[in-house]
Coordinates of C-alpha atoms in Angstrom, one line a residue:
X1 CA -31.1 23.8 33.3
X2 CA -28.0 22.2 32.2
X3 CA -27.4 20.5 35.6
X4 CA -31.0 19.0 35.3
X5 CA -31.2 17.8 31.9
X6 CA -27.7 16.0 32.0
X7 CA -28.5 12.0 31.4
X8 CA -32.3 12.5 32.2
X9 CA -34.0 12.0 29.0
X10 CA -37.1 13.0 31.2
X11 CA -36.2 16.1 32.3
X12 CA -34.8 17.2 28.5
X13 CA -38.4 16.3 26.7
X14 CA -40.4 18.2 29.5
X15 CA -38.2 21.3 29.0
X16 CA -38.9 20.7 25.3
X17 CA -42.4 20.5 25.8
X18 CA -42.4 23.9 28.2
X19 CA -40.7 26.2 25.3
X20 CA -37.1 26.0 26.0
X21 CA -35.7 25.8 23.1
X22 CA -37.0 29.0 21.2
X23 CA -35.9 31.2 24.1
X24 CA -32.5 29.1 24.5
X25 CA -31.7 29.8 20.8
X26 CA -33.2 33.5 21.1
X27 CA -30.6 34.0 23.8
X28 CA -27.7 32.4 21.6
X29 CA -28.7 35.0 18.7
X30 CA -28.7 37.9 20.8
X31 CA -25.4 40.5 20.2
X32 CA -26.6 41.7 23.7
X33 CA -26.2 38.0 25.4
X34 CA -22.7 37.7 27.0
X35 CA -20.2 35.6 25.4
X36 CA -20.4 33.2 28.3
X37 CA -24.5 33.0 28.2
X38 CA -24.5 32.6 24.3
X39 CA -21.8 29.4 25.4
X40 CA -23.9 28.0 28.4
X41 CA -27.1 27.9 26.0
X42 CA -24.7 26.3 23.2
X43 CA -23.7 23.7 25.5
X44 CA -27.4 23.1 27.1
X45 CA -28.9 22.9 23.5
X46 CA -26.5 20.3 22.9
X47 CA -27.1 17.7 25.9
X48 CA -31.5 18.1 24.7
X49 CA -29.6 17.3 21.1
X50 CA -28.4 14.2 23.1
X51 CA -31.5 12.6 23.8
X52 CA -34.4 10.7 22.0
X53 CA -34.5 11.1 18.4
X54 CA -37.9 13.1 19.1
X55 CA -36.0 16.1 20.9
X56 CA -33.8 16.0 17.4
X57 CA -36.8 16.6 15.4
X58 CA -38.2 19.5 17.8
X59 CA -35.2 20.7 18.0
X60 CA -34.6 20.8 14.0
X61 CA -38.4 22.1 14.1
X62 CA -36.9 25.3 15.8
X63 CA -34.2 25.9 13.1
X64 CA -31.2 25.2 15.3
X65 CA -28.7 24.3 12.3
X66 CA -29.1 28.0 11.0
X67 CA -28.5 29.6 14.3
X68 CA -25.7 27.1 15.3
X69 CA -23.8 27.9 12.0
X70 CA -24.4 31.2 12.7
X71 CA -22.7 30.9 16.0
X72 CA -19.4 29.8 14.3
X73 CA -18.6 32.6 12.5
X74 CA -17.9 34.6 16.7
X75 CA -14.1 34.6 17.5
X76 CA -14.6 33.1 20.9
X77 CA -13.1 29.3 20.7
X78 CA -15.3 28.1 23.7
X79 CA -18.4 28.9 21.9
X80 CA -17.5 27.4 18.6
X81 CA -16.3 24.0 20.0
X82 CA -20.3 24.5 22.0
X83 CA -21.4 24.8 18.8
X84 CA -19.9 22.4 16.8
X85 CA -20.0 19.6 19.8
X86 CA -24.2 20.2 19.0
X87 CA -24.1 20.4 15.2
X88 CA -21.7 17.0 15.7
X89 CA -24.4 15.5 17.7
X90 CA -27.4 16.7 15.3
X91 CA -26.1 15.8 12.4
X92 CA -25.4 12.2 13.7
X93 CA -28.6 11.2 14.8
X94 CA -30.5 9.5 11.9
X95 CA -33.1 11.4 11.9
X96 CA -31.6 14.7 10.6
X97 CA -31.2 15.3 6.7
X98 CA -27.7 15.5 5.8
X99 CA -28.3 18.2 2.9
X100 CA -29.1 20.7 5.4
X101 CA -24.8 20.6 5.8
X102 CA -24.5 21.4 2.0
X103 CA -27.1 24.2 1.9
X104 CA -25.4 26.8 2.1
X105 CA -22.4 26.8 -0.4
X106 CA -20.3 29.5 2.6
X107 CA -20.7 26.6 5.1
X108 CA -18.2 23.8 4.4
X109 CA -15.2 26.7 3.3
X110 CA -15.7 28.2 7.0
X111 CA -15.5 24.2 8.4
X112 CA -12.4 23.9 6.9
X113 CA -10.7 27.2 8.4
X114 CA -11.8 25.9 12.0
X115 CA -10.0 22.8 11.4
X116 CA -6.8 24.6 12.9
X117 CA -8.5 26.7 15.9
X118 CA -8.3 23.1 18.1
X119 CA -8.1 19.5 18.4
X120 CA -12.1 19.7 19.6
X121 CA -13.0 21.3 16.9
X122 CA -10.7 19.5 14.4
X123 CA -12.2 16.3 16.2
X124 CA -16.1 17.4 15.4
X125 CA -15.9 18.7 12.0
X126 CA -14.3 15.1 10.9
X127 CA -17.0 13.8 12.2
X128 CA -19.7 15.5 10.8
X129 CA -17.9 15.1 7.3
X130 CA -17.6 11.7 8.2
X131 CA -21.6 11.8 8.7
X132 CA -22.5 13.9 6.2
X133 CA -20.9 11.8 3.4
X134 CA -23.5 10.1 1.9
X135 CA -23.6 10.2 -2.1
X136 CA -21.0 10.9 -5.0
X137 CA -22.5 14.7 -4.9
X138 CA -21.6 15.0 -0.9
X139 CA -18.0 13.2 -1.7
X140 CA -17.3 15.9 -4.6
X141 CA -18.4 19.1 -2.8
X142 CA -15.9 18.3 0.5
X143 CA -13.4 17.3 -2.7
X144 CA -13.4 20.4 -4.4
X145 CA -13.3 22.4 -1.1
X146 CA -9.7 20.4 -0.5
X147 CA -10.9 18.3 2.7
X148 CA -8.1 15.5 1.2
X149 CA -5.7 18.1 1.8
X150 CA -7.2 19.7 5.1
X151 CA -7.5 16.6 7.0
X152 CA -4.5 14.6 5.9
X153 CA -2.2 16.0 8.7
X154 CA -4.5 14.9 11.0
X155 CA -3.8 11.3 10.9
X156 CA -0.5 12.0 12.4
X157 CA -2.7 14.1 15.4
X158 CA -1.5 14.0 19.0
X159 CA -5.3 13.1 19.7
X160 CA -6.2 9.5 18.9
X161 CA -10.1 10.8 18.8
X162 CA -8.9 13.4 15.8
X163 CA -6.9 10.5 14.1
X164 CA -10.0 8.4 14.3
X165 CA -12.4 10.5 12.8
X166 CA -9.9 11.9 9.8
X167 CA -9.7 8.3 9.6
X168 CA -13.3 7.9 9.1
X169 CA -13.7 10.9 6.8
X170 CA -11.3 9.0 4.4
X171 CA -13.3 5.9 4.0
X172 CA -16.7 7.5 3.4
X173 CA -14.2 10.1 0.8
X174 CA -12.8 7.0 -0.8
X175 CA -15.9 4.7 -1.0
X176 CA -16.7 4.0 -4.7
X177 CA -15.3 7.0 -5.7
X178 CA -12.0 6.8 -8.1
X179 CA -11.0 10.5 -8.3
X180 CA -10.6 10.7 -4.4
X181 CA -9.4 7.5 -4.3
X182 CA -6.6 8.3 -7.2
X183 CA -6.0 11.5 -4.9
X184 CA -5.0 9.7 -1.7
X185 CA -3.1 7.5 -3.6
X186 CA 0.0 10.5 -4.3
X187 CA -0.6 12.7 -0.8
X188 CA 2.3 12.7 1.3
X189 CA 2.0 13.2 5.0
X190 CA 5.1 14.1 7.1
X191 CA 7.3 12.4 4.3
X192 CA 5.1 9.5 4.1
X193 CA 2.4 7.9 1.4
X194 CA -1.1 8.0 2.7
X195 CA -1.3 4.1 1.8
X196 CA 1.6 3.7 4.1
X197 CA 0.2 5.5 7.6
X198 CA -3.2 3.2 6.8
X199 CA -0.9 0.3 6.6
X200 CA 0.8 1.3 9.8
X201 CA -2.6 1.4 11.0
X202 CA -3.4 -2.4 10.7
X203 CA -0.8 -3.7 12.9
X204 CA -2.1 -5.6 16.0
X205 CA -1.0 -3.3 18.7
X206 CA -3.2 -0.7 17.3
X207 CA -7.0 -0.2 18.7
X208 CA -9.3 -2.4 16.7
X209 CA -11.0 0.3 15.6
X210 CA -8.2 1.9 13.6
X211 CA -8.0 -1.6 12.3
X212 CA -10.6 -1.8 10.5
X213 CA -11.2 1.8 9.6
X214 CA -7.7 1.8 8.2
X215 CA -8.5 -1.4 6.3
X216 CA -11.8 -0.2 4.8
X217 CA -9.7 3.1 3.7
X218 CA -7.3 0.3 1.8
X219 CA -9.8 -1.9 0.5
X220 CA -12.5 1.2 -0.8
X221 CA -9.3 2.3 -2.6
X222 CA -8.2 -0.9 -3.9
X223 CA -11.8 -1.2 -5.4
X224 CA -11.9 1.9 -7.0
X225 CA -8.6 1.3 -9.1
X226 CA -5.7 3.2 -7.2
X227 CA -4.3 0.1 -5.8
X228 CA -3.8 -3.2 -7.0
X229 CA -5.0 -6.0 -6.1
X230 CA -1.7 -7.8 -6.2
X231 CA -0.4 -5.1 -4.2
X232 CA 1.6 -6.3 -1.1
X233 CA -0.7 -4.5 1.2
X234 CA -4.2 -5.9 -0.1
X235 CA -2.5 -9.7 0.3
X236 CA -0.4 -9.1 3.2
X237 CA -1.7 -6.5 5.1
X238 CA -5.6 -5.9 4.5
X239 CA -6.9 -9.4 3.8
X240 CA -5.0 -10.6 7.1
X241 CA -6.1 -8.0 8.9
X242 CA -10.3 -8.4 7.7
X243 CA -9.4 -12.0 8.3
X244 CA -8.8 -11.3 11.7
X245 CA -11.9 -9.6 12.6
X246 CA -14.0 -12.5 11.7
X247 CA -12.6 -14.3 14.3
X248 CA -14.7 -15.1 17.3
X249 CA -12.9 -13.8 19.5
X250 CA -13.9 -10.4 18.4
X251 CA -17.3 -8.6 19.4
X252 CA -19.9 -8.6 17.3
X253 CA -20.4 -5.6 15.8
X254 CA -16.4 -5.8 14.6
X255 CA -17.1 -9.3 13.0
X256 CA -19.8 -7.7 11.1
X257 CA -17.5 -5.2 9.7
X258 CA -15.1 -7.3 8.8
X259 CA -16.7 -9.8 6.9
X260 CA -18.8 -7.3 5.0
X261 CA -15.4 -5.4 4.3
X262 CA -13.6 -8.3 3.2
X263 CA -16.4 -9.5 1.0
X264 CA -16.4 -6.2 -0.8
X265 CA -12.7 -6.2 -1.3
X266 CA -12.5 -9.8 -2.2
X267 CA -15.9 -10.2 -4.7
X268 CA -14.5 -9.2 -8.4
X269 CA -10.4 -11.0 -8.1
X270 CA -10.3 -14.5 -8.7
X271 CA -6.8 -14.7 -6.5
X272 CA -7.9 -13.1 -3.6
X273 CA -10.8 -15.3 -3.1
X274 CA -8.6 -18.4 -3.1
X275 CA -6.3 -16.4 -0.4
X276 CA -9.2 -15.5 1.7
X277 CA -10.7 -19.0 1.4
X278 CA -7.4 -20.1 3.4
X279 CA -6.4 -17.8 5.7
X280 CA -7.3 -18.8 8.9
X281 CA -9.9 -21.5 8.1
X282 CA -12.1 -18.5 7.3
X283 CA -14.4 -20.9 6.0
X284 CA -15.1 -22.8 9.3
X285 CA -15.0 -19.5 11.0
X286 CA -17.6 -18.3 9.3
X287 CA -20.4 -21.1 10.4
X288 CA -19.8 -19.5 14.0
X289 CA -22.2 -16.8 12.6
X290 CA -25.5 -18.6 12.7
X291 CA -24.6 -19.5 16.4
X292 CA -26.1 -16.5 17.7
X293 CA -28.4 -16.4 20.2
X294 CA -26.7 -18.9 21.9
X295 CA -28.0 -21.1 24.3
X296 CA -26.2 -20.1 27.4
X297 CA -26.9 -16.7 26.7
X298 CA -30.4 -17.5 26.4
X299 CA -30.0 -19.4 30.2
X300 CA -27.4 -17.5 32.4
X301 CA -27.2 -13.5 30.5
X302 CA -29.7 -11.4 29.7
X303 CA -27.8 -8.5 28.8
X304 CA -25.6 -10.7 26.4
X305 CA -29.0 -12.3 24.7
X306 CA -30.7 -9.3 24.0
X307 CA -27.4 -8.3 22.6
X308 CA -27.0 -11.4 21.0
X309 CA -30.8 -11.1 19.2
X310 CA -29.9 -7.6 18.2
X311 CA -26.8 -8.5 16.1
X312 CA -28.0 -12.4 15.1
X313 CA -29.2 -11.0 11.6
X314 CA -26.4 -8.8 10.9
X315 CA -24.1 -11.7 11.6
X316 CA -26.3 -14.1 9.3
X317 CA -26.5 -11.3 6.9
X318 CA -22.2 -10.4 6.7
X319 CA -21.7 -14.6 6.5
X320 CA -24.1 -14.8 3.2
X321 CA -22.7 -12.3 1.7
X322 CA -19.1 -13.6 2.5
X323 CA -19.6 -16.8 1.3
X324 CA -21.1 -15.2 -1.8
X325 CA -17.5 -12.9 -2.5
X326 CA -15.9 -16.5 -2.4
X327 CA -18.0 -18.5 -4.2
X328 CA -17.8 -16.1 -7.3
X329 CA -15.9 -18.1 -9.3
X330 CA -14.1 -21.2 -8.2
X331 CA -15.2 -24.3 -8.4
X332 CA -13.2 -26.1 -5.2
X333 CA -13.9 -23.3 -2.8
X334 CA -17.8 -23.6 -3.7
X335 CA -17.9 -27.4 -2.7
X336 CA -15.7 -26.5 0.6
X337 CA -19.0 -23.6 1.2
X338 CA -21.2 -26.7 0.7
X339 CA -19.9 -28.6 2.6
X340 CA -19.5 -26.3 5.8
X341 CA -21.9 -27.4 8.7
X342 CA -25.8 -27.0 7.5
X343 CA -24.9 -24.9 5.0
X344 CA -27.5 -26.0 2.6
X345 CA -30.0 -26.1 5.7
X346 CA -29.0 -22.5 6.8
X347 CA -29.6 -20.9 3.1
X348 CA -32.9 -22.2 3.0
X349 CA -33.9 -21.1 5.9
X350 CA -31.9 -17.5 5.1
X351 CA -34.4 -17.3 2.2
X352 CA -37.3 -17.0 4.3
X353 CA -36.2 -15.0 7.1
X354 CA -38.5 -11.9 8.4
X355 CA -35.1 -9.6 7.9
X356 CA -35.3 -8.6 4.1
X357 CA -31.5 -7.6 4.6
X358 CA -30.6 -11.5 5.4
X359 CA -32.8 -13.1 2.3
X360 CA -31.2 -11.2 0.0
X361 CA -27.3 -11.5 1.1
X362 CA -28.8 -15.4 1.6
X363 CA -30.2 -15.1 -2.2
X364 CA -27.0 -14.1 -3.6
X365 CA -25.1 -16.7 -1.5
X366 CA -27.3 -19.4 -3.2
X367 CA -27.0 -17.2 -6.7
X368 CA -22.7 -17.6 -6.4
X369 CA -23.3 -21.4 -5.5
X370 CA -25.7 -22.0 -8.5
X371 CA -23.0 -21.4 -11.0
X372 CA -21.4 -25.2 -9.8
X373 CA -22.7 -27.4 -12.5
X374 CA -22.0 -29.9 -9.8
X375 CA -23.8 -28.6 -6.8
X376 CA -26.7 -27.8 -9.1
X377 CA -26.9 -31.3 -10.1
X378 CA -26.5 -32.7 -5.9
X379 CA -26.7 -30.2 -2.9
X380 CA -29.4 -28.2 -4.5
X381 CA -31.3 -31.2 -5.5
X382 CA -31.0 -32.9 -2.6
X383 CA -32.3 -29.5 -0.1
X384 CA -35.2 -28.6 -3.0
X385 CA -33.9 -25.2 -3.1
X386 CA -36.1 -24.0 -6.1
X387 CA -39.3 -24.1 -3.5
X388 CA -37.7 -21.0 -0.9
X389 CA -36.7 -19.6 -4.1
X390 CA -40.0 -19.5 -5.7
X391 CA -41.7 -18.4 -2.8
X392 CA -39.1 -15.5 -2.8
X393 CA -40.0 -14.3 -6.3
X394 CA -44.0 -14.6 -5.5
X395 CA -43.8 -11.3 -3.4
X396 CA -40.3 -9.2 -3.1
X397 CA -38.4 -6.0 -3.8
X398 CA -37.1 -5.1 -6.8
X399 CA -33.2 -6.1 -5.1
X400 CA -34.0 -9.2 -4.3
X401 CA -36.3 -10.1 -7.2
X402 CA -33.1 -9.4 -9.2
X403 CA -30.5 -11.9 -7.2
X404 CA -33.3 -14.0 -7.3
X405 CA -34.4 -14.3 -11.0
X406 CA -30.3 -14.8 -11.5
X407 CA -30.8 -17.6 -9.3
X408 CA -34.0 -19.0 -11.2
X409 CA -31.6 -18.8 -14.8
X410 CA -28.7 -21.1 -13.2
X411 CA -32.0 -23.5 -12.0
X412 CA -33.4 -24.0 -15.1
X413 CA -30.6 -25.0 -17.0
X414 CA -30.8 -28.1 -19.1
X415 CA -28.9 -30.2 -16.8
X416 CA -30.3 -29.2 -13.9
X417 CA -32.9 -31.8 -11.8
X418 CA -34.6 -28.4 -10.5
X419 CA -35.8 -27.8 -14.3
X420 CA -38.9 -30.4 -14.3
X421 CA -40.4 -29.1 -10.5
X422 CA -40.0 -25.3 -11.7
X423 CA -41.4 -26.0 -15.1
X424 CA -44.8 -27.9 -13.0
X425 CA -45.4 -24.8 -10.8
X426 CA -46.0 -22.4 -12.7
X427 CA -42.6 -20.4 -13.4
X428 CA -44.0 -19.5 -17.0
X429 CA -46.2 -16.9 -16.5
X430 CA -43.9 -15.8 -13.4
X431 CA -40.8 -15.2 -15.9
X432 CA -43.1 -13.7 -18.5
X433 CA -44.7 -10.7 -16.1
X434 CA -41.0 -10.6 -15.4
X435 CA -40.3 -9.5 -18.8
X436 CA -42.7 -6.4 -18.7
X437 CA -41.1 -4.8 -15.5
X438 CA -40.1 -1.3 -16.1
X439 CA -36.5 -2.8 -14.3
X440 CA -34.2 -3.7 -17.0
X441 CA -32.6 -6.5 -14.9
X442 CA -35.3 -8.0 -15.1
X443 CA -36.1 -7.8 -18.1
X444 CA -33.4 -9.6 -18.9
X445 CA -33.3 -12.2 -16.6
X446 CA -37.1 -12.8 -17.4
X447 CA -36.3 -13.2 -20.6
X448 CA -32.5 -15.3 -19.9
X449 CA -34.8 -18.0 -18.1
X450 CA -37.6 -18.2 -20.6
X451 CA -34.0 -18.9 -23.0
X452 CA -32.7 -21.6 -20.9
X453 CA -36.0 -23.5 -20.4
X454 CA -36.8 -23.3 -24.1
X455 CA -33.5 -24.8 -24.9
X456 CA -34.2 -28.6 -26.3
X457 CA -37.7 -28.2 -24.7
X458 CA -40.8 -30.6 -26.0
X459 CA -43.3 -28.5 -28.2
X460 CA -46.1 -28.1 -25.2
X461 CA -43.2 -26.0 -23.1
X462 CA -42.4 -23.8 -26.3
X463 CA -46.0 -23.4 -27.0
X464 CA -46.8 -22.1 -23.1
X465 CA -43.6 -20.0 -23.6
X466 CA -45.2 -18.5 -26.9
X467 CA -48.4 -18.3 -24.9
X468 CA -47.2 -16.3 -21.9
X469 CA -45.5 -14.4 -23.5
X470 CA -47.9 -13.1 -26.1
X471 CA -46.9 -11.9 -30.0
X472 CA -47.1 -8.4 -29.0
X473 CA -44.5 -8.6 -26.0
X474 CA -42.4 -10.9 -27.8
X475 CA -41.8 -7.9 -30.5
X476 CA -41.7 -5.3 -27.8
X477 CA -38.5 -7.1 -26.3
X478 CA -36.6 -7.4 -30.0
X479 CA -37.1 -3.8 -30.0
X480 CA -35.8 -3.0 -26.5
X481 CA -33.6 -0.1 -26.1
X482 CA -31.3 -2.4 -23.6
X483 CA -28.8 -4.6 -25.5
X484 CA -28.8 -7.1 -22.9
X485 CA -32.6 -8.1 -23.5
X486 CA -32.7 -7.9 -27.0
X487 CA -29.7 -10.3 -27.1
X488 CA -31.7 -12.5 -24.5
X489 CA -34.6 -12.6 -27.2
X490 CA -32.6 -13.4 -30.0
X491 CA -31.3 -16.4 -27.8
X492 CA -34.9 -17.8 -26.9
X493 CA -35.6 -16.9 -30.6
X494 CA -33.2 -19.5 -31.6
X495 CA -34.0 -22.1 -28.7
X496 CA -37.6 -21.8 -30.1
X497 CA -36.8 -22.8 -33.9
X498 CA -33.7 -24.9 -32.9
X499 CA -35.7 -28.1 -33.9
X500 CA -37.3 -27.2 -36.8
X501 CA -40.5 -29.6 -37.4
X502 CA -41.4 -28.9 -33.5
X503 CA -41.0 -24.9 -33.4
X504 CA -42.8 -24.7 -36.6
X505 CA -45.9 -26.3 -35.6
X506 CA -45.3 -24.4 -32.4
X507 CA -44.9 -21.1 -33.6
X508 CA -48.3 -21.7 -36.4
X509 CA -50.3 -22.3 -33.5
X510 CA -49.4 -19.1 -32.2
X511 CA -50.1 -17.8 -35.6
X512 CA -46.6 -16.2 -36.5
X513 CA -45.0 -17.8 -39.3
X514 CA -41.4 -19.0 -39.1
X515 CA -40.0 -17.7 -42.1
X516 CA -41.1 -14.6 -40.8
X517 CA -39.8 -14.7 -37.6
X518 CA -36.1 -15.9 -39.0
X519 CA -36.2 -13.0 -41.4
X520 CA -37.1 -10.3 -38.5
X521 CA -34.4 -12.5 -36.8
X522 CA -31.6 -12.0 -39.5
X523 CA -32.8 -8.6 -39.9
X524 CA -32.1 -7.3 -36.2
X525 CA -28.9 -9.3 -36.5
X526 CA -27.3 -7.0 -39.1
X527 CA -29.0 -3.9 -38.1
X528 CA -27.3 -4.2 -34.7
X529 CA -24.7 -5.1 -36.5
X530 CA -24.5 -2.0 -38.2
X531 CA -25.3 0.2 -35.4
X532 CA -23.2 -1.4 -32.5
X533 CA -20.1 -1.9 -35.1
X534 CA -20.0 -5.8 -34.1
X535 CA -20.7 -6.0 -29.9
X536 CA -18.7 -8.8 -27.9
X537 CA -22.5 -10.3 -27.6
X538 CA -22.6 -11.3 -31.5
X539 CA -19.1 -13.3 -31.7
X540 CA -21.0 -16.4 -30.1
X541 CA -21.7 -17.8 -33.2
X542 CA -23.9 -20.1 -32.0
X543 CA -26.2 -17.1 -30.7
X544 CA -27.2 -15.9 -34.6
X545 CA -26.9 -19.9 -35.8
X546 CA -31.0 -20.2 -37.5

């Protein structure tokens, strides 16, 4: 059996089909089956684990998992590293759920003991922690059972496959996560700080792979607060390094990774944007993204097209969201984005793409370039950007309706040219069914944008603000729980009565009478007052100015 199933993905669903599985696993459970039977059936169990992602469900319809754990508890090394080589496998493919590891509370305590029985097995049970990783619960369990601890030594392995996957393990550990990432921070291996083997780990002689595992093990740690991001090996070492991958001399799937690494460690610091923005033309480099399929490819190489098609949108997807991390905040590096080859052209079309993936890393792109007063006022006049954008708020997830009604704020500003066009189709009622989602994003941003468009507007915008809105909603929002929207209120309160003789008429046709409205005003004023003990939001003066 194991002879005929190897690589034949044929042959391993028709034994499937025929009932092999039950009597393989009956076998493996057996105290009568021989040590070497109970490994032959570990090992064949594994290679039908190999194939199509159907076999893993039939297979996890059989209750391996139980009976594999179940297997690593014998004394026999051969038939653990059997075992484990199929949980490894299992627990990889996508279609098994992860919780099934964390079950039972006797399972990850026994992992950890195994770590020292071989370098296979050492090798495996990385691997599936490096799998099984998925939420703050998963990181805290392997945490509090001391996998920091267990697996540090195994950086410095004889075994580059065991290095690699205790690599691994620490990034998924480290990801978002301050309390490991504090940890690993102060553990010393073989004399050394764990910052300091990752560092070692960058250099250029080093597989590409420990590259950029190493550097997403720096920069998840960086994020989380245990290094600084002035730190010489964020500017000097990681940055470089992420740099590097971008580069198009690299495959694919590592330019991917590196861009979508380096925009994560470079989107909340100021400095390491402007670093970024000049290492290496990164810029430049980055317009080499969109090139995918390529022409020749599509002529000479069909292997490298369908290769090329598969990663085009992941490509598209990491440059957006690149060139969003360094458009945050400066003004120069924004107009350098803008003026990178058919960059306006290539957003537009990002907003619209079948991938939902690449319109919303395009979304947030446009969302970092809308807060140039200057580009709002030129590029996004000239390419009409509002119309991709509205089309993208008509019918979208929750995500992307929240990058995008960001977006829609920055548009309608008073000096923008986009202001007019939105205003004539139809953003009103849009923004006001905006402002009764149960999401309190966008709530907020419903509400920001109905602020910004009733700044300085004529009475008939004020009045189809009131109208869309409705009385009722209006006093629903200056009595939401979140600060954010209630703040937002007050501001389109004000905007509404800024110009006195207008909003008057304005808010009587509505039937609500000003002096009301400025004394509920007032009113919510010093009652938040008095319950928030004076928030950041109230020192803008000329938010409470009636």
């Amino acid at each position: 059996m194991k002879n005929a199933v190897i690589g034949n993905n044929k042959q391993k669903a028709n034994l499937i089909v025929l009932g092999a599985v039950p009597r393989l696993l009956y076998l493996l459970q057996q105290e009568t089956s021989s040590i070497e039977l109970k490994t032959e059936c570990a090992v064949v169990l594994g290679s039908l684990s190999m194939g199509t992602e159907n076999n893993v469900k039939s297979l996890l319809d059989c209750h391996i998992i139980p009976a594999l754990l179940q297997g690593l508890l014998s004394a026999d090394i051969r038939f653990i590293e059997a075992c484990l080589r199929c949980l490894r496998t299992i627990f990889t493919s996508p279609v098994t759920p992860v919780e099934l590891l964390y079950t039972d509370a006797t399972v990850i305590p026994h992992l950890m003991l195994l770590l020292s029985r071989s370098l296979h097995s050492q090798e495996y049970i990385c691997q599936i922690f490096a799998h099984c990783c998925k939420a703050p619960d998963h990181q805290t369990i392997l945490f509090n059972h001391g996998v920091v601890q267990n697996i540090a030594h195994l950086l410095t392995s004889v075994s580059y496959k065991v290095r690699m996957q205790a690599l691994k393990c620490f990034s998924v550990l480290a990801f978002d996560n301050p309390q490991v990432s504090m940890t690993l921070v102060n553990v010393l291996v073989d004399g050394e700080l764990l910052p300091q083997i990752f560092v070692k780990m960058l250099q250029r002689d080093k597989p590409i792979e420990m590259q950029l595992t190493a550097a997403k093990c720096l920069t998840y740690m960086c994020r989380a607060g245990s290094i600084r991001t002035d730190d010489n090996c964020i500017v000097l070492k990681t940055l470089p390094c992420l740099v590097r991958m971008c580069n198009k001399e690299r495959l694919l799937e590592e330019r991917v990774e590196g861009a979508e690494t380096l925009a994560y460690l470079i989107e909340p610091d100021v400095e390491l944007q402007r670093i970024a923005s000049i290492t290496d033309h990164l810029i430049s480099m980055l317009a080499d993204y969109f090139k995918y399929p390529s022409s020749v490819s599509a002529i000479t190489d069909i292997k490298r097209l369908d290769h090329d098609l598969k990663h085009a949108h992941e490509l598209r997807q990491a440059a957006f969201k690149l060139y969003a991390s360094l458009g945050a905040n400066d003004e120069d590096i924004r107009k350098k984005i803008i003026e990178a080859e058919h960059m306006m052209d290539r957003i537009v079309n990002g907003l619209s793409e079948t991938s939902v993936k690449v319109r919303l890393a395009a979304v947030r792109c446009l969302h970092s370039l809308s807060r140039s007063v200057q580009q709002l006022r030129t590029s996004f006049q000239d390419h009409a950007v509002w119309k991709p954008l509205m089309k993208v708020l008509q019918n979208a997830p929750d995500d992307i309706l929240v990058v995008a009604s960001s977006t829609l704020c920055n548009l309608l500003l008073e000096f923008s040219p986009s202001k007019e066009p939105i205003l004539e189709s139809g953003a009103i009622d849009l923004l006001c069914s905006l402002t009764l989602s149960e999401n309190p994003a966008l709530r907020v941003n419903g509400i920001w944008a109905l602020m910004n468009m009733a700044f300085q507007a004529d009475q008939k915008i004020k009045s189809d603000i009131l109208r869309g809105l409705s009385t009722e909603q209006l006093f629903r929002l200056l009595s939401d729980p979140d600060v954010n929207v209630l703040m937002k209120t007050l501001g389109l309160l004000r905007n509404l009565l800024s110009t006195r003789p207008v909003s008057e008429v304005t808010l009587r046709v509505r039937g609500i009478c000003t002096t009301c409205v400025q004394c509920v005003f007032t009113a919510i004023v010093i009652h938040t007052l008095q319950k928030e003990s004076a928030p950041d939001w109230i020192s803008d003066r000329s938010l409470v100015h009636v």
